[in-house]
PDB file of C-alpha atoms and ligand atoms in Angstrom:
ATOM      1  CA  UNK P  42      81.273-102.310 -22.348  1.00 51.00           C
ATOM      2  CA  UNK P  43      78.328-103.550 -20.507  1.00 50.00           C
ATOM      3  CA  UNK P  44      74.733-102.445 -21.900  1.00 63.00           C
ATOM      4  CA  UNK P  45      72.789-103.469 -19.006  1.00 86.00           C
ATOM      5  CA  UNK P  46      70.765-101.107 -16.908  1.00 94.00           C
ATOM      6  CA  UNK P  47      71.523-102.000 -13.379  1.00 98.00           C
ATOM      7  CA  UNK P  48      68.055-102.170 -10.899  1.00 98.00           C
ATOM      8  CA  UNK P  49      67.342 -99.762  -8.269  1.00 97.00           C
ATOM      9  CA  UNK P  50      67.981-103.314  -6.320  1.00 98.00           C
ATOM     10  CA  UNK P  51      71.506-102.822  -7.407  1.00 98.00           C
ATOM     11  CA  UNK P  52      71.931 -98.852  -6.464  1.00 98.00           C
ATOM     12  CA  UNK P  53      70.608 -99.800  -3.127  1.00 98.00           C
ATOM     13  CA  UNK P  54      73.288-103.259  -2.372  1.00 98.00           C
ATOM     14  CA  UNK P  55      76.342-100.829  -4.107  1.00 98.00           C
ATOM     15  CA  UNK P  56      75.550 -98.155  -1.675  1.00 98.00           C
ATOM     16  CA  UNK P  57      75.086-100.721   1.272  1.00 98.00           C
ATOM     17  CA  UNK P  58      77.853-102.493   0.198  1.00 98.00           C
ATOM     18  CA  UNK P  59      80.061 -99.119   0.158  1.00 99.00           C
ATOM     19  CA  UNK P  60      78.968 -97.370   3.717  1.00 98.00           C
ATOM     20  CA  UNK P  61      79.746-101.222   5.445  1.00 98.00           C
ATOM     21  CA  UNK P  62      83.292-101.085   3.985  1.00 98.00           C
ATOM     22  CA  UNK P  63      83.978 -96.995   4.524  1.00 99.00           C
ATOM     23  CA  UNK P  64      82.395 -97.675   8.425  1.00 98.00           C
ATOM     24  CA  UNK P  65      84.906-100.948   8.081  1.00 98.00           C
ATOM     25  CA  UNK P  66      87.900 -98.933   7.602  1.00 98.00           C
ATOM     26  CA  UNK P  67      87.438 -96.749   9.882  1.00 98.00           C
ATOM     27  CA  UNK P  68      87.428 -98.881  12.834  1.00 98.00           C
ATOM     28  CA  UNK P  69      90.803-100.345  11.087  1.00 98.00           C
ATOM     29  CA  UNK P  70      92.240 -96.715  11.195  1.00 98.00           C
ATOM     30  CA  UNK P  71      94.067 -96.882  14.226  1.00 98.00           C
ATOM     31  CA  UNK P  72      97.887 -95.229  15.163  1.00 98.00           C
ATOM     32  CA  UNK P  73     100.346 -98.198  13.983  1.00 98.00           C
ATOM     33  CA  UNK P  74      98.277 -99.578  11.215  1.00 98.00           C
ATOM     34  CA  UNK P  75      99.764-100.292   7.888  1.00 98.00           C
ATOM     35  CA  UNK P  76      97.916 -98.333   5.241  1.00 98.00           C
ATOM     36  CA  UNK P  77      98.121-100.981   2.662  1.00 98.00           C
ATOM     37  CA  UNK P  78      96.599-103.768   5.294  1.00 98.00           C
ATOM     38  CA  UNK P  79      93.759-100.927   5.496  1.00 98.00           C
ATOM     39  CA  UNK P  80      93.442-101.011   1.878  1.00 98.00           C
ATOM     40  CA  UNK P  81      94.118-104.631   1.045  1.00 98.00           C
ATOM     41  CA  UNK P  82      91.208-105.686   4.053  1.00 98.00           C
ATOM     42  CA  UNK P  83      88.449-102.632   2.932  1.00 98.00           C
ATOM     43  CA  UNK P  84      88.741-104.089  -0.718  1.00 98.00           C
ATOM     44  CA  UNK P  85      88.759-107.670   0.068  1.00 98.00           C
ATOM     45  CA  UNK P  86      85.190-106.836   1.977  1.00 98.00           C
ATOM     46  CA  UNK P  87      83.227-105.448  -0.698  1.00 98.00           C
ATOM     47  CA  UNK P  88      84.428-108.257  -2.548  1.00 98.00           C
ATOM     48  CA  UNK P  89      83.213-110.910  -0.026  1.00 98.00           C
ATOM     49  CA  UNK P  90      80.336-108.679   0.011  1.00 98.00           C
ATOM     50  CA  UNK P  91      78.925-109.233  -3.623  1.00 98.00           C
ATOM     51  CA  UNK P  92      80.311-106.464  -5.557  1.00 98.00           C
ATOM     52  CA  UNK P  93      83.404-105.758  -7.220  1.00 98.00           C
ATOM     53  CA  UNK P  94      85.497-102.353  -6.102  1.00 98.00           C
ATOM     54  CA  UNK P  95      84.550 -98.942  -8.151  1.00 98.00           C
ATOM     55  CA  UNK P  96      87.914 -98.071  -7.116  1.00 98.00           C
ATOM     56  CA  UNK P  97      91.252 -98.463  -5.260  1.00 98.00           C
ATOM     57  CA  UNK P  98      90.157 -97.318  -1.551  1.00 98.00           C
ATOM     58  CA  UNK P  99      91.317 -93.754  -1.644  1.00 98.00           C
ATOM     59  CA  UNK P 100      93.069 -93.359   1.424  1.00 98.00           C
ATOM     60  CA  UNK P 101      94.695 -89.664   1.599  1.00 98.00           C
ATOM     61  CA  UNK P 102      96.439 -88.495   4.635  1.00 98.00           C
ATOM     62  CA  UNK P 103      96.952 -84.503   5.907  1.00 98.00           C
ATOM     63  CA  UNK P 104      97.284 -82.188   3.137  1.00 98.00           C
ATOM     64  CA  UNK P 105      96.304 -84.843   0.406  1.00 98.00           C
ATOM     65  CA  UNK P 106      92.880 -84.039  -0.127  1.00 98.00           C
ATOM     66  CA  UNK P 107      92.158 -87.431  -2.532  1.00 98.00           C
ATOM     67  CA  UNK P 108      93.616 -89.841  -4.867  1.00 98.00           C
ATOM     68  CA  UNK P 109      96.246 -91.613  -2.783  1.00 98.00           C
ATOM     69  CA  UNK P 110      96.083 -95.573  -2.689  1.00 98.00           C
ATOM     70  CA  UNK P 111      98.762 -97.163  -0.853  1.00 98.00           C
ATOM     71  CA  UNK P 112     101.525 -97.941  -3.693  1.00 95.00           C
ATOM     72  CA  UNK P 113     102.745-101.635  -3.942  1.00 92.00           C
ATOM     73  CA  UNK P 114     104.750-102.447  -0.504  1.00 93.00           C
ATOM     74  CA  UNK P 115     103.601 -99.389   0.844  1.00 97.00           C
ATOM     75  CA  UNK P 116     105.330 -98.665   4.276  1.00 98.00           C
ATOM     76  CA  UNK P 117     103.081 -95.713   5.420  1.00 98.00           C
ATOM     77  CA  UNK P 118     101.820 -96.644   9.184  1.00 98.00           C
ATOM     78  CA  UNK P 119      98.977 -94.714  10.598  1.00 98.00           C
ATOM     79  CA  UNK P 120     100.288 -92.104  13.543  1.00 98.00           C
ATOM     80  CA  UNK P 121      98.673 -89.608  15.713  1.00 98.00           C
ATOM     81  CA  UNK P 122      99.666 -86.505  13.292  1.00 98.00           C
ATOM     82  CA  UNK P 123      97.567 -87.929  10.891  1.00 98.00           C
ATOM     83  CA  UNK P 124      93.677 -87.185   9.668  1.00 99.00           C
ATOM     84  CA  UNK P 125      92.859 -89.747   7.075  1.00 99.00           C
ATOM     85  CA  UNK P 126      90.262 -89.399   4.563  1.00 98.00           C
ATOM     86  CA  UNK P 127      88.657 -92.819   3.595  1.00 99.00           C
ATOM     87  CA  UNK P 128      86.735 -92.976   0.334  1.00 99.00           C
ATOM     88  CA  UNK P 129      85.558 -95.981  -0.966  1.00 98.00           C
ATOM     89  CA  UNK P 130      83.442 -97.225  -4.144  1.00 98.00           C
ATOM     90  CA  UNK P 131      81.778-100.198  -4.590  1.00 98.00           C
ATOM     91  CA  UNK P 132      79.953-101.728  -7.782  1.00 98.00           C
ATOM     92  CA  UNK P 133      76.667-103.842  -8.263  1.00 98.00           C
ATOM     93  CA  UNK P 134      76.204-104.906 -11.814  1.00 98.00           C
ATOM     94  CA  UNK P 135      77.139-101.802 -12.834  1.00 98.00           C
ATOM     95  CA  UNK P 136      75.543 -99.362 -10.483  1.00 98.00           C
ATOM     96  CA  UNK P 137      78.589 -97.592  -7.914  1.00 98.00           C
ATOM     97  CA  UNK P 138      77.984 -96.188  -4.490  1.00 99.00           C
ATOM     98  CA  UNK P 139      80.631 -93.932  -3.726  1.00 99.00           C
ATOM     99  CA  UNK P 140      81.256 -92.565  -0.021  1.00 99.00           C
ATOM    100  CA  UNK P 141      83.948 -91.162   2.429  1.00 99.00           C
ATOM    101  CA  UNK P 142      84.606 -89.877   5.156  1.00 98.00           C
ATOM    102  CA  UNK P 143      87.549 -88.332   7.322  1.00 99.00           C
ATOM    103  CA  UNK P 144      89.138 -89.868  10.807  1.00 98.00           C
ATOM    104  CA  UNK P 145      91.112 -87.848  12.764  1.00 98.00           C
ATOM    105  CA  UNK P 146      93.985 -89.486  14.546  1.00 98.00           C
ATOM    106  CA  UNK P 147      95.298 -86.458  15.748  1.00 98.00           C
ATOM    107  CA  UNK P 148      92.391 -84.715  18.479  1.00 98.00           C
ATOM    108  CA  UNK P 149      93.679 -81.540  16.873  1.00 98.00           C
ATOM    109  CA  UNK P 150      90.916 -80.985  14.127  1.00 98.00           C
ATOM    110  CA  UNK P 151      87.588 -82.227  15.267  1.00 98.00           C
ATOM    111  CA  UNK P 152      86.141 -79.156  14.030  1.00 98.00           C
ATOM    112  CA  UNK P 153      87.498 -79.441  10.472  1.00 99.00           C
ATOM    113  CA  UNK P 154      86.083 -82.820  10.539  1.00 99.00           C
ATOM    114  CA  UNK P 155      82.876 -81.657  11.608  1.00 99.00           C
ATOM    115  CA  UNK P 156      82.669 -78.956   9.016  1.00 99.00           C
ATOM    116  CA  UNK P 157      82.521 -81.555   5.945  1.00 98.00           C
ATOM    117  CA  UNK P 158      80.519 -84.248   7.715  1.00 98.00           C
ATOM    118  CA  UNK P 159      78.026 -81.368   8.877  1.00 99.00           C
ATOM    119  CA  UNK P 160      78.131 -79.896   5.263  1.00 99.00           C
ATOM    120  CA  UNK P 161      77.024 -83.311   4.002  1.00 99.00           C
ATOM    121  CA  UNK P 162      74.708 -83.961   6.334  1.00 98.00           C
ATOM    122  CA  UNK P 163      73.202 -80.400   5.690  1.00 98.00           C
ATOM    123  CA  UNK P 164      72.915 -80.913   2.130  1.00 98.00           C
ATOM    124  CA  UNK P 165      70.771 -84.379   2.776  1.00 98.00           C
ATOM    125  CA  UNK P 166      68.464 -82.426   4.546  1.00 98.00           C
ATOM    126  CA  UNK P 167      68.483 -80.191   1.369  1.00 98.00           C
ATOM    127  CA  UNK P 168      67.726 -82.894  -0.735  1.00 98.00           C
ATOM    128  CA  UNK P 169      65.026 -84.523   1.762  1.00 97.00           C
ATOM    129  CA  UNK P 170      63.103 -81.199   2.057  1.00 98.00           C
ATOM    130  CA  UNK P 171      63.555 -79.905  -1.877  1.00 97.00           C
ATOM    131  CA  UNK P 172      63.927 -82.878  -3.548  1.00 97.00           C
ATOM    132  CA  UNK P 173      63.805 -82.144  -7.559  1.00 96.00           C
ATOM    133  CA  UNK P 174      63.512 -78.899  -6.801  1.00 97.00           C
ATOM    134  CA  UNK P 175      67.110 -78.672  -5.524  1.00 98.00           C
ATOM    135  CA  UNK P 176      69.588 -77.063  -7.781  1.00 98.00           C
ATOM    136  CA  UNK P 177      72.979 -77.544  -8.118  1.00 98.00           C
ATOM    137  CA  UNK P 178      73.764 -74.105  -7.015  1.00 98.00           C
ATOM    138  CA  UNK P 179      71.841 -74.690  -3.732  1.00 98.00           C
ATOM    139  CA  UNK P 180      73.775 -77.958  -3.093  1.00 98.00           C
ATOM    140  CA  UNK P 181      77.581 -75.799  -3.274  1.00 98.00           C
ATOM    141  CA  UNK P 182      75.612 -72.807  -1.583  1.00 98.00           C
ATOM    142  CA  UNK P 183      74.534 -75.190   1.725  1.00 98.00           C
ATOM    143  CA  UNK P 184      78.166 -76.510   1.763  1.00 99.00           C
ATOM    144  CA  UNK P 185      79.884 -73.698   1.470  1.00 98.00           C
ATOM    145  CA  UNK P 186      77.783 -71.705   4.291  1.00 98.00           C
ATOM    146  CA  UNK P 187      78.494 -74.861   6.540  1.00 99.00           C
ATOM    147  CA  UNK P 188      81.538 -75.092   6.153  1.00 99.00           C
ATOM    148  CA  UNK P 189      82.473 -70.890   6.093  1.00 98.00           C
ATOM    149  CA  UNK P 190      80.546 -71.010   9.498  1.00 98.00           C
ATOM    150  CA  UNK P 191      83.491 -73.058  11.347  1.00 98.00           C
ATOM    151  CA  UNK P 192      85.806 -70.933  10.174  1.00 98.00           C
ATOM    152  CA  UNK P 193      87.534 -73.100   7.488  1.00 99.00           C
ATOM    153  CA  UNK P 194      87.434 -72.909   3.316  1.00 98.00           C
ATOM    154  CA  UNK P 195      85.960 -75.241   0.726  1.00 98.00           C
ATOM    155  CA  UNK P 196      87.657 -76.424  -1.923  1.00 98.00           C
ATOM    156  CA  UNK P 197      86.326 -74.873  -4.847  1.00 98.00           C
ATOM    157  CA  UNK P 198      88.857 -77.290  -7.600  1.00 98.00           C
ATOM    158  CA  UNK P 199      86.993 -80.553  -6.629  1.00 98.00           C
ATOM    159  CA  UNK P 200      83.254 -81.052  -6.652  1.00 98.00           C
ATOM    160  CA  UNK P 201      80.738 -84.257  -6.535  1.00 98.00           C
ATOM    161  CA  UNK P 202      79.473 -85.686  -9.551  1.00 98.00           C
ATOM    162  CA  UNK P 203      77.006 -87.505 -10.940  1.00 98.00           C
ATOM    163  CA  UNK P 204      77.441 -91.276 -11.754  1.00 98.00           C
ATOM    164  CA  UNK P 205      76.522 -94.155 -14.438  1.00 98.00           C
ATOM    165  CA  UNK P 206      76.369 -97.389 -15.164  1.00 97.00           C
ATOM    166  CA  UNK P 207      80.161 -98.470 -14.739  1.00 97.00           C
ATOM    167  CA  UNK P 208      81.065 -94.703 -14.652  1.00 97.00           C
ATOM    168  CA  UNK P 209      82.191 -93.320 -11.397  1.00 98.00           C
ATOM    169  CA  UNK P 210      82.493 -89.723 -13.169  1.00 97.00           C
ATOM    170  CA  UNK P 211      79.913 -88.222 -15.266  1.00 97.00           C
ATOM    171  CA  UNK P 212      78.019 -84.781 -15.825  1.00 98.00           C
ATOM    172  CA  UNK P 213      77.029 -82.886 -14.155  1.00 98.00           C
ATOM    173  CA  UNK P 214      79.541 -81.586 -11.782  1.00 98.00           C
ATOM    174  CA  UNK P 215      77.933 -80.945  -7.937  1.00 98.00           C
ATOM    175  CA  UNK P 216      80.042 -78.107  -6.275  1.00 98.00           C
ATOM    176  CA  UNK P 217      80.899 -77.168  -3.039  1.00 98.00           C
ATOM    177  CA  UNK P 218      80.730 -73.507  -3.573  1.00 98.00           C
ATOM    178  CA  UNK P 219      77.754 -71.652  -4.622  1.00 98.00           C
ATOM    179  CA  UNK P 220      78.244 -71.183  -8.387  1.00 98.00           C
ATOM    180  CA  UNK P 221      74.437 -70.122  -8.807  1.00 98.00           C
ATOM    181  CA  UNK P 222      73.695 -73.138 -11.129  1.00 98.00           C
ATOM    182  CA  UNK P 223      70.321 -73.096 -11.516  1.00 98.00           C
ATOM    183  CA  UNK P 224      69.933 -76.827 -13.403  1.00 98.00           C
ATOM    184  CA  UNK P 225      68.008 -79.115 -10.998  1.00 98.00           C
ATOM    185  CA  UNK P 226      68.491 -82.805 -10.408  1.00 98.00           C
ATOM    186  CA  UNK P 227      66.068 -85.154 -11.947  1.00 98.00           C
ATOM    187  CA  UNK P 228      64.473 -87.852 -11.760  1.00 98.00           C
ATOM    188  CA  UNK P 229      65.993 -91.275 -12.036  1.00 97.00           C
ATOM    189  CA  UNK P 230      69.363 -89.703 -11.877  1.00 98.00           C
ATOM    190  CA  UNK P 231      72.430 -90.808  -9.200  1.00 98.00           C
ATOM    191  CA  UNK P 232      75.008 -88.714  -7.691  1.00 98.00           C
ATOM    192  CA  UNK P 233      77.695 -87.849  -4.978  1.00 99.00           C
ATOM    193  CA  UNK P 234      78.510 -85.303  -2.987  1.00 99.00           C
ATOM    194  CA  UNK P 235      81.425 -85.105  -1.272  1.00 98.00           C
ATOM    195  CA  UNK P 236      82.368 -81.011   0.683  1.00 99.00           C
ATOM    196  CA  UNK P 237      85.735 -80.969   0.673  1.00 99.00           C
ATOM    197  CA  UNK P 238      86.787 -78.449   4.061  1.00 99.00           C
ATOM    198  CA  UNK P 239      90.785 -77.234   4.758  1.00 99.00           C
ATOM    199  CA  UNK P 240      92.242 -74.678   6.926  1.00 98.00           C
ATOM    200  CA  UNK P 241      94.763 -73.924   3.821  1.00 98.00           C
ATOM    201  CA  UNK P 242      93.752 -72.106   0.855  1.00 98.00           C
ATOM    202  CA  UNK P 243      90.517 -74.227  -0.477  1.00 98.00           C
ATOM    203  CA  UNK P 244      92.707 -75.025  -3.369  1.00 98.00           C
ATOM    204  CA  UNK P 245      94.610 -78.641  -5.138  1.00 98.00           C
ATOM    205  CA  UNK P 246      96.782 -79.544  -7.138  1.00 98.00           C
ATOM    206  CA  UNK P 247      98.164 -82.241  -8.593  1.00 98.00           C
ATOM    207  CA  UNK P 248     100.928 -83.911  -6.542  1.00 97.00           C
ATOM    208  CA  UNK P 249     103.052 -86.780  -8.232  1.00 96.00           C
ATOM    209  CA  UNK P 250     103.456 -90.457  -8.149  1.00 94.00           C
ATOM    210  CA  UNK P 251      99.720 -91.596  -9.118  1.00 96.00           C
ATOM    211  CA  UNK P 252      99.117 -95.470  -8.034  1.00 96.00           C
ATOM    212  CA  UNK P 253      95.520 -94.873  -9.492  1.00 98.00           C
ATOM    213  CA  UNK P 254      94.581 -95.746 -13.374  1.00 98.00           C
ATOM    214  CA  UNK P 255      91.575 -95.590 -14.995  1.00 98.00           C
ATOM    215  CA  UNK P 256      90.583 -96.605 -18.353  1.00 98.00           C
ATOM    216  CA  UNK P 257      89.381 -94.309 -20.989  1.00 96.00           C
ATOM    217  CA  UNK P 258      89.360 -95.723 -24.664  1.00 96.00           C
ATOM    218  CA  UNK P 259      89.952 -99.626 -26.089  1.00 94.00           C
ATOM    219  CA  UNK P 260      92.097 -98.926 -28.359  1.00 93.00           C
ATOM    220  CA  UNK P 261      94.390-100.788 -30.981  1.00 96.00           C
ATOM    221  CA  UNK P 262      97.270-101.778 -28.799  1.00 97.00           C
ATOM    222  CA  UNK P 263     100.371-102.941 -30.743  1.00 96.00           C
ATOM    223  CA  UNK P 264     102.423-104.295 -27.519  1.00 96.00           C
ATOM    224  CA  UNK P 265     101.551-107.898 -26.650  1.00 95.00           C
ATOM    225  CA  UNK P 266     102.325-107.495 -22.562  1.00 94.00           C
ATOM    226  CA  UNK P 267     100.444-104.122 -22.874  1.00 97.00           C
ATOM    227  CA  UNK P 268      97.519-105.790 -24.158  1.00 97.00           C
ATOM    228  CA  UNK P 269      97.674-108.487 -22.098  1.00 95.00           C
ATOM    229  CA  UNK P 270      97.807-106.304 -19.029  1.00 96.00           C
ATOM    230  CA  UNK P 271      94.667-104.225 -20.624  1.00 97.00           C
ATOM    231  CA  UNK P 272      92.732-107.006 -21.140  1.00 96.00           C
ATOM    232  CA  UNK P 273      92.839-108.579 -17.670  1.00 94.00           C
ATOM    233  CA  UNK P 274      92.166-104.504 -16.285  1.00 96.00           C
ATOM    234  CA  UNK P 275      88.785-104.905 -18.724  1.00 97.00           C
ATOM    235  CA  UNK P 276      88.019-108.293 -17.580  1.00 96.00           C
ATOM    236  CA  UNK P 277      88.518-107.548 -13.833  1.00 95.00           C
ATOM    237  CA  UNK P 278      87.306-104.127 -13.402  1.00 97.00           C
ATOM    238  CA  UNK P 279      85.374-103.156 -16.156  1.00 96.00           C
ATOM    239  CA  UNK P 280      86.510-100.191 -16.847  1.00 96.00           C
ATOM    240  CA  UNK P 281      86.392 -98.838 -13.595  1.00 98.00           C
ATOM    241  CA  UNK P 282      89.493 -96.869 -12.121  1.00 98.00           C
ATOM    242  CA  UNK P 283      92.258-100.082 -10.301  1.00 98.00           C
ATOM    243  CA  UNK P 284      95.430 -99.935  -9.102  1.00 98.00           C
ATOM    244  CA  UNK P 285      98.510-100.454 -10.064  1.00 96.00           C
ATOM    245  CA  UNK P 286      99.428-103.087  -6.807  1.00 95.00           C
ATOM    246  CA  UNK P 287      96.332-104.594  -7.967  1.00 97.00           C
ATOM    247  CA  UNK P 288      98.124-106.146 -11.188  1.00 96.00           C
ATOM    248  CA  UNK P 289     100.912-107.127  -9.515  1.00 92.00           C
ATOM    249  CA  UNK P 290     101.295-111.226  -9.921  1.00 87.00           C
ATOM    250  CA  UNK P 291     103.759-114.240 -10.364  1.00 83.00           C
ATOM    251  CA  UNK P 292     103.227-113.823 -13.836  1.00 85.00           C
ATOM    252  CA  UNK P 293     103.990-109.880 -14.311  1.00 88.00           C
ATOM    253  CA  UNK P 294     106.745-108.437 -11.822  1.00 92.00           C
ATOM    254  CA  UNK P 295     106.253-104.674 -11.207  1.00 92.00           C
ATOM    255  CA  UNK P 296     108.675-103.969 -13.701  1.00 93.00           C
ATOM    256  CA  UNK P 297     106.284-105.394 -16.283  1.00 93.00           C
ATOM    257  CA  UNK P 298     103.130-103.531 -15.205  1.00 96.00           C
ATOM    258  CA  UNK P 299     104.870-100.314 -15.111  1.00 95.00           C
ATOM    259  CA  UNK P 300     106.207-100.801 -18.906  1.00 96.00           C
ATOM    260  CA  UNK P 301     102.768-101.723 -19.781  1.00 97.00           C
ATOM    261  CA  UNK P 302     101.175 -99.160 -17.897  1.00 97.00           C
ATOM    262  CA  UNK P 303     103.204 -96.419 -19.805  1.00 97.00           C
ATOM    263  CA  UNK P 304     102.413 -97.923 -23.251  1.00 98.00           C
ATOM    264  CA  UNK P 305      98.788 -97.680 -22.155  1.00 98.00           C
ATOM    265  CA  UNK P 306      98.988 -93.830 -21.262  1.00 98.00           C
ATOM    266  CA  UNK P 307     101.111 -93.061 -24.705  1.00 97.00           C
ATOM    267  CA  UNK P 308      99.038 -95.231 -26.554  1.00 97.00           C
ATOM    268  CA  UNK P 309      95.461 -93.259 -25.058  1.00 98.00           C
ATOM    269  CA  UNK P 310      94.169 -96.145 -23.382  1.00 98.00           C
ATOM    270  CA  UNK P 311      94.327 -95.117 -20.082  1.00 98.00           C
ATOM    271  CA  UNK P 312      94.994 -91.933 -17.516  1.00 98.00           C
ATOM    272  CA  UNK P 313      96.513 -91.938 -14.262  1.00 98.00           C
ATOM    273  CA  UNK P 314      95.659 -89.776 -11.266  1.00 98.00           C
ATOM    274  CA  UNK P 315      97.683 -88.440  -8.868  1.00 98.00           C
ATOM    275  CA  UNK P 316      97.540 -87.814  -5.116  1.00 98.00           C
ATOM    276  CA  UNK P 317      95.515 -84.577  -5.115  1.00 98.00           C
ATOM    277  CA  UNK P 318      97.120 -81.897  -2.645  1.00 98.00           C
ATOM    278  CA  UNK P 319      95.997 -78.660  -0.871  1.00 98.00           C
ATOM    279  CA  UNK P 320      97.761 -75.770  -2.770  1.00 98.00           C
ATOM    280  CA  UNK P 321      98.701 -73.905   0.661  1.00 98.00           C
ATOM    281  CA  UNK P 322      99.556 -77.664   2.761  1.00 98.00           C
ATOM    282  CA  UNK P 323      96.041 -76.744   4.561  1.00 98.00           C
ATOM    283  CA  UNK P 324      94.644 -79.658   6.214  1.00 99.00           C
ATOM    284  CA  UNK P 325      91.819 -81.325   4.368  1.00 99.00           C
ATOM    285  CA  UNK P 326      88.696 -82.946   5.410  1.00 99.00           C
ATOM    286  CA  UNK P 327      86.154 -85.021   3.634  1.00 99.00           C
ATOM    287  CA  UNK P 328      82.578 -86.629   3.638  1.00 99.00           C
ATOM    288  CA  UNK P 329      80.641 -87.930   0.748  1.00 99.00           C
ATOM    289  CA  UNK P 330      77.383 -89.877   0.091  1.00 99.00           C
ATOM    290  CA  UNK P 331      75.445 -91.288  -3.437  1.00 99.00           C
ATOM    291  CA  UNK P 332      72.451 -89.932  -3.656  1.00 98.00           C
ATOM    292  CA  UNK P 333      69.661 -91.384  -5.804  1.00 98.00           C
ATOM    293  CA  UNK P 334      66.506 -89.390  -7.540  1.00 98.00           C
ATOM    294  CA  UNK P 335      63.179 -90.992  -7.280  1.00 97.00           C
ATOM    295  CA  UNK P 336      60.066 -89.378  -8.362  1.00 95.00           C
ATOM    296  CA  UNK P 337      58.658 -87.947  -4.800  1.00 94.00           C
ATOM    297  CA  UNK P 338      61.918 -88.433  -2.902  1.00 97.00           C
ATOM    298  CA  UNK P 339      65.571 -88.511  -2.973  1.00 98.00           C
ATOM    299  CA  UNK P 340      67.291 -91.338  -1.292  1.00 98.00           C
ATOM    300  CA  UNK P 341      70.811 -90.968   0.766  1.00 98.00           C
ATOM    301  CA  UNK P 342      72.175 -95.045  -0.990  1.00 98.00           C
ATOM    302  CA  UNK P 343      75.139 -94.630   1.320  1.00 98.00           C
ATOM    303  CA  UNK P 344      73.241 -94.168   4.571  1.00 95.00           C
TER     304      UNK P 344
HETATM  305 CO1   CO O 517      83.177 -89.341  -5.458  1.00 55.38          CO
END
């Protein structure tokens, strides 16, 4: 894996780079659009753009709260019963900015929109008033009041998190409920947020089908096309999360990548994640922005 520390240069271009291709894809999201152009176009950008993707633009309709990329030939077309959430991650020598936000086709739930975005937007002025101060309790405390005060739930199973060097996930976990954590951010440190608001239960689960991999441990791998098909994912992607319509090529037919993809679970090399949905088929909203900790200040990288 890569050793080197990425620049605060680096934070600031991935979290550019990331807000240009969320606010990209959300002028794409119109009624008749094919979710996998959406997908294909958003991804191509932040490659044109000078980084490489931290992961497959998550683009989750209705009651799927994350975690859905379109799947290889994907027919889904955009319609006006749908609210789309649009979360996208982009890298810069190792430093990720990671952002979403939620588009609603249908005029129906402007308000559950609102509730996430204002949630967000709340806990930026948190951040810009407390800075290191802030804990992580206040963070899930301001979204959870926000979003309580429309009328809808949070959901209290998925929270932000902080991020690394080619690590979209790591400690500590930033909630979106007020779980009186009293451990403050710090200095130097970079993190999302991302409220989560749904007029079902404030509740997921994991739903099936997962077109979303990540990588978790190079291990010995005794099947030549499996390790073939690992070594191009550490090449490409560096260990970040890809998907699977990403490996798809004249050279390895789906049939291929699916074999190899299985060996790879077995074997421990990588996980897959599924389509997160809302327990009670509740609507779900989302907004999300990186954050990053400087000494007198903390800076919103995702605008
Ligand atoms: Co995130």
């Amino acid at each position: 894996m890569e050793t080197k520390q990425p620049t605060i240069d680096d934070w600031r271009k991935a979290g550019e780079i990331a807000a240009r291709a969320r606010d990209f894809a959300a002028k794409l999201a119109k009624p008749n659009t094919l979710l996998l152009d959406i997908a294909d176009k958003v991804e191509q950008k932040i490659l044109d753009d000078g980084a490489i993707t931290g992961f497959p633009a998550n683009l989750s309709l209705n009651t799927i709260a994350a975690h859905y990329t379109p799947h290889v030939n994907d027919q889904t077309i955009l319609t006006k019963e749908h609210v789309l959430k649009i979360d996208i991650g982009a890298c810069m020598n190792g430093a990720i900015g990671d952002t979403a936000l939620t588009v609603d086709l249908t005029g129906k739930y402007e308000k559950l929109v609102e509730s996430s975005h204002q949630a967000l937007a709340n806990v930026t002025k948190l951040l810009q008033k407390e800075t290191i101060k802030t804990t992580l309790g206040d963070i899930g405390k301001t979204i959870q009041e926000t979003i309580e005060s429309y009328g809808y739930k949070p959901v209290m199973n998925l929270s932000g998190h902080g991020i690394g060097t080619y690590e979209i996930h790591k400690t500590p976990s930033f909630p979106n409920y007020n779980n009186n954590n009293k451990q403050r951010i710090t200095v130097g440190q970079t993190f999302a947020v991302e409220p989560f608001a749904t007029d079902g239960a404030g509740k997921i689960k994991e739903g099936t089908n997962p077109n979303i991999f990540e990588p978790i441990e190079r291990k010995p791998i005794r099947d030549s096309n499996a390790r073939a098909v690992f070594t191009e994912i550490m090449d490409k992607y560096k260990g970040l999360p890809f998907a699977k319509r990403w490996l798809i090529s004249q050279k390895l037919n789906e049939q291929r990548i699916d074999s190899a993809l299985r060996m790879l679970k077995a074997n421990g090399n990588i996980i897959s994640h599924s389509p997160l949905v809302e327990v009670a088929n509740g609507i779900v909203t989302q907004a999300e922005h990186t954050y990053l900790v400087e000494e007198d200040k903390v800076v919103c990288l995702t605008r």
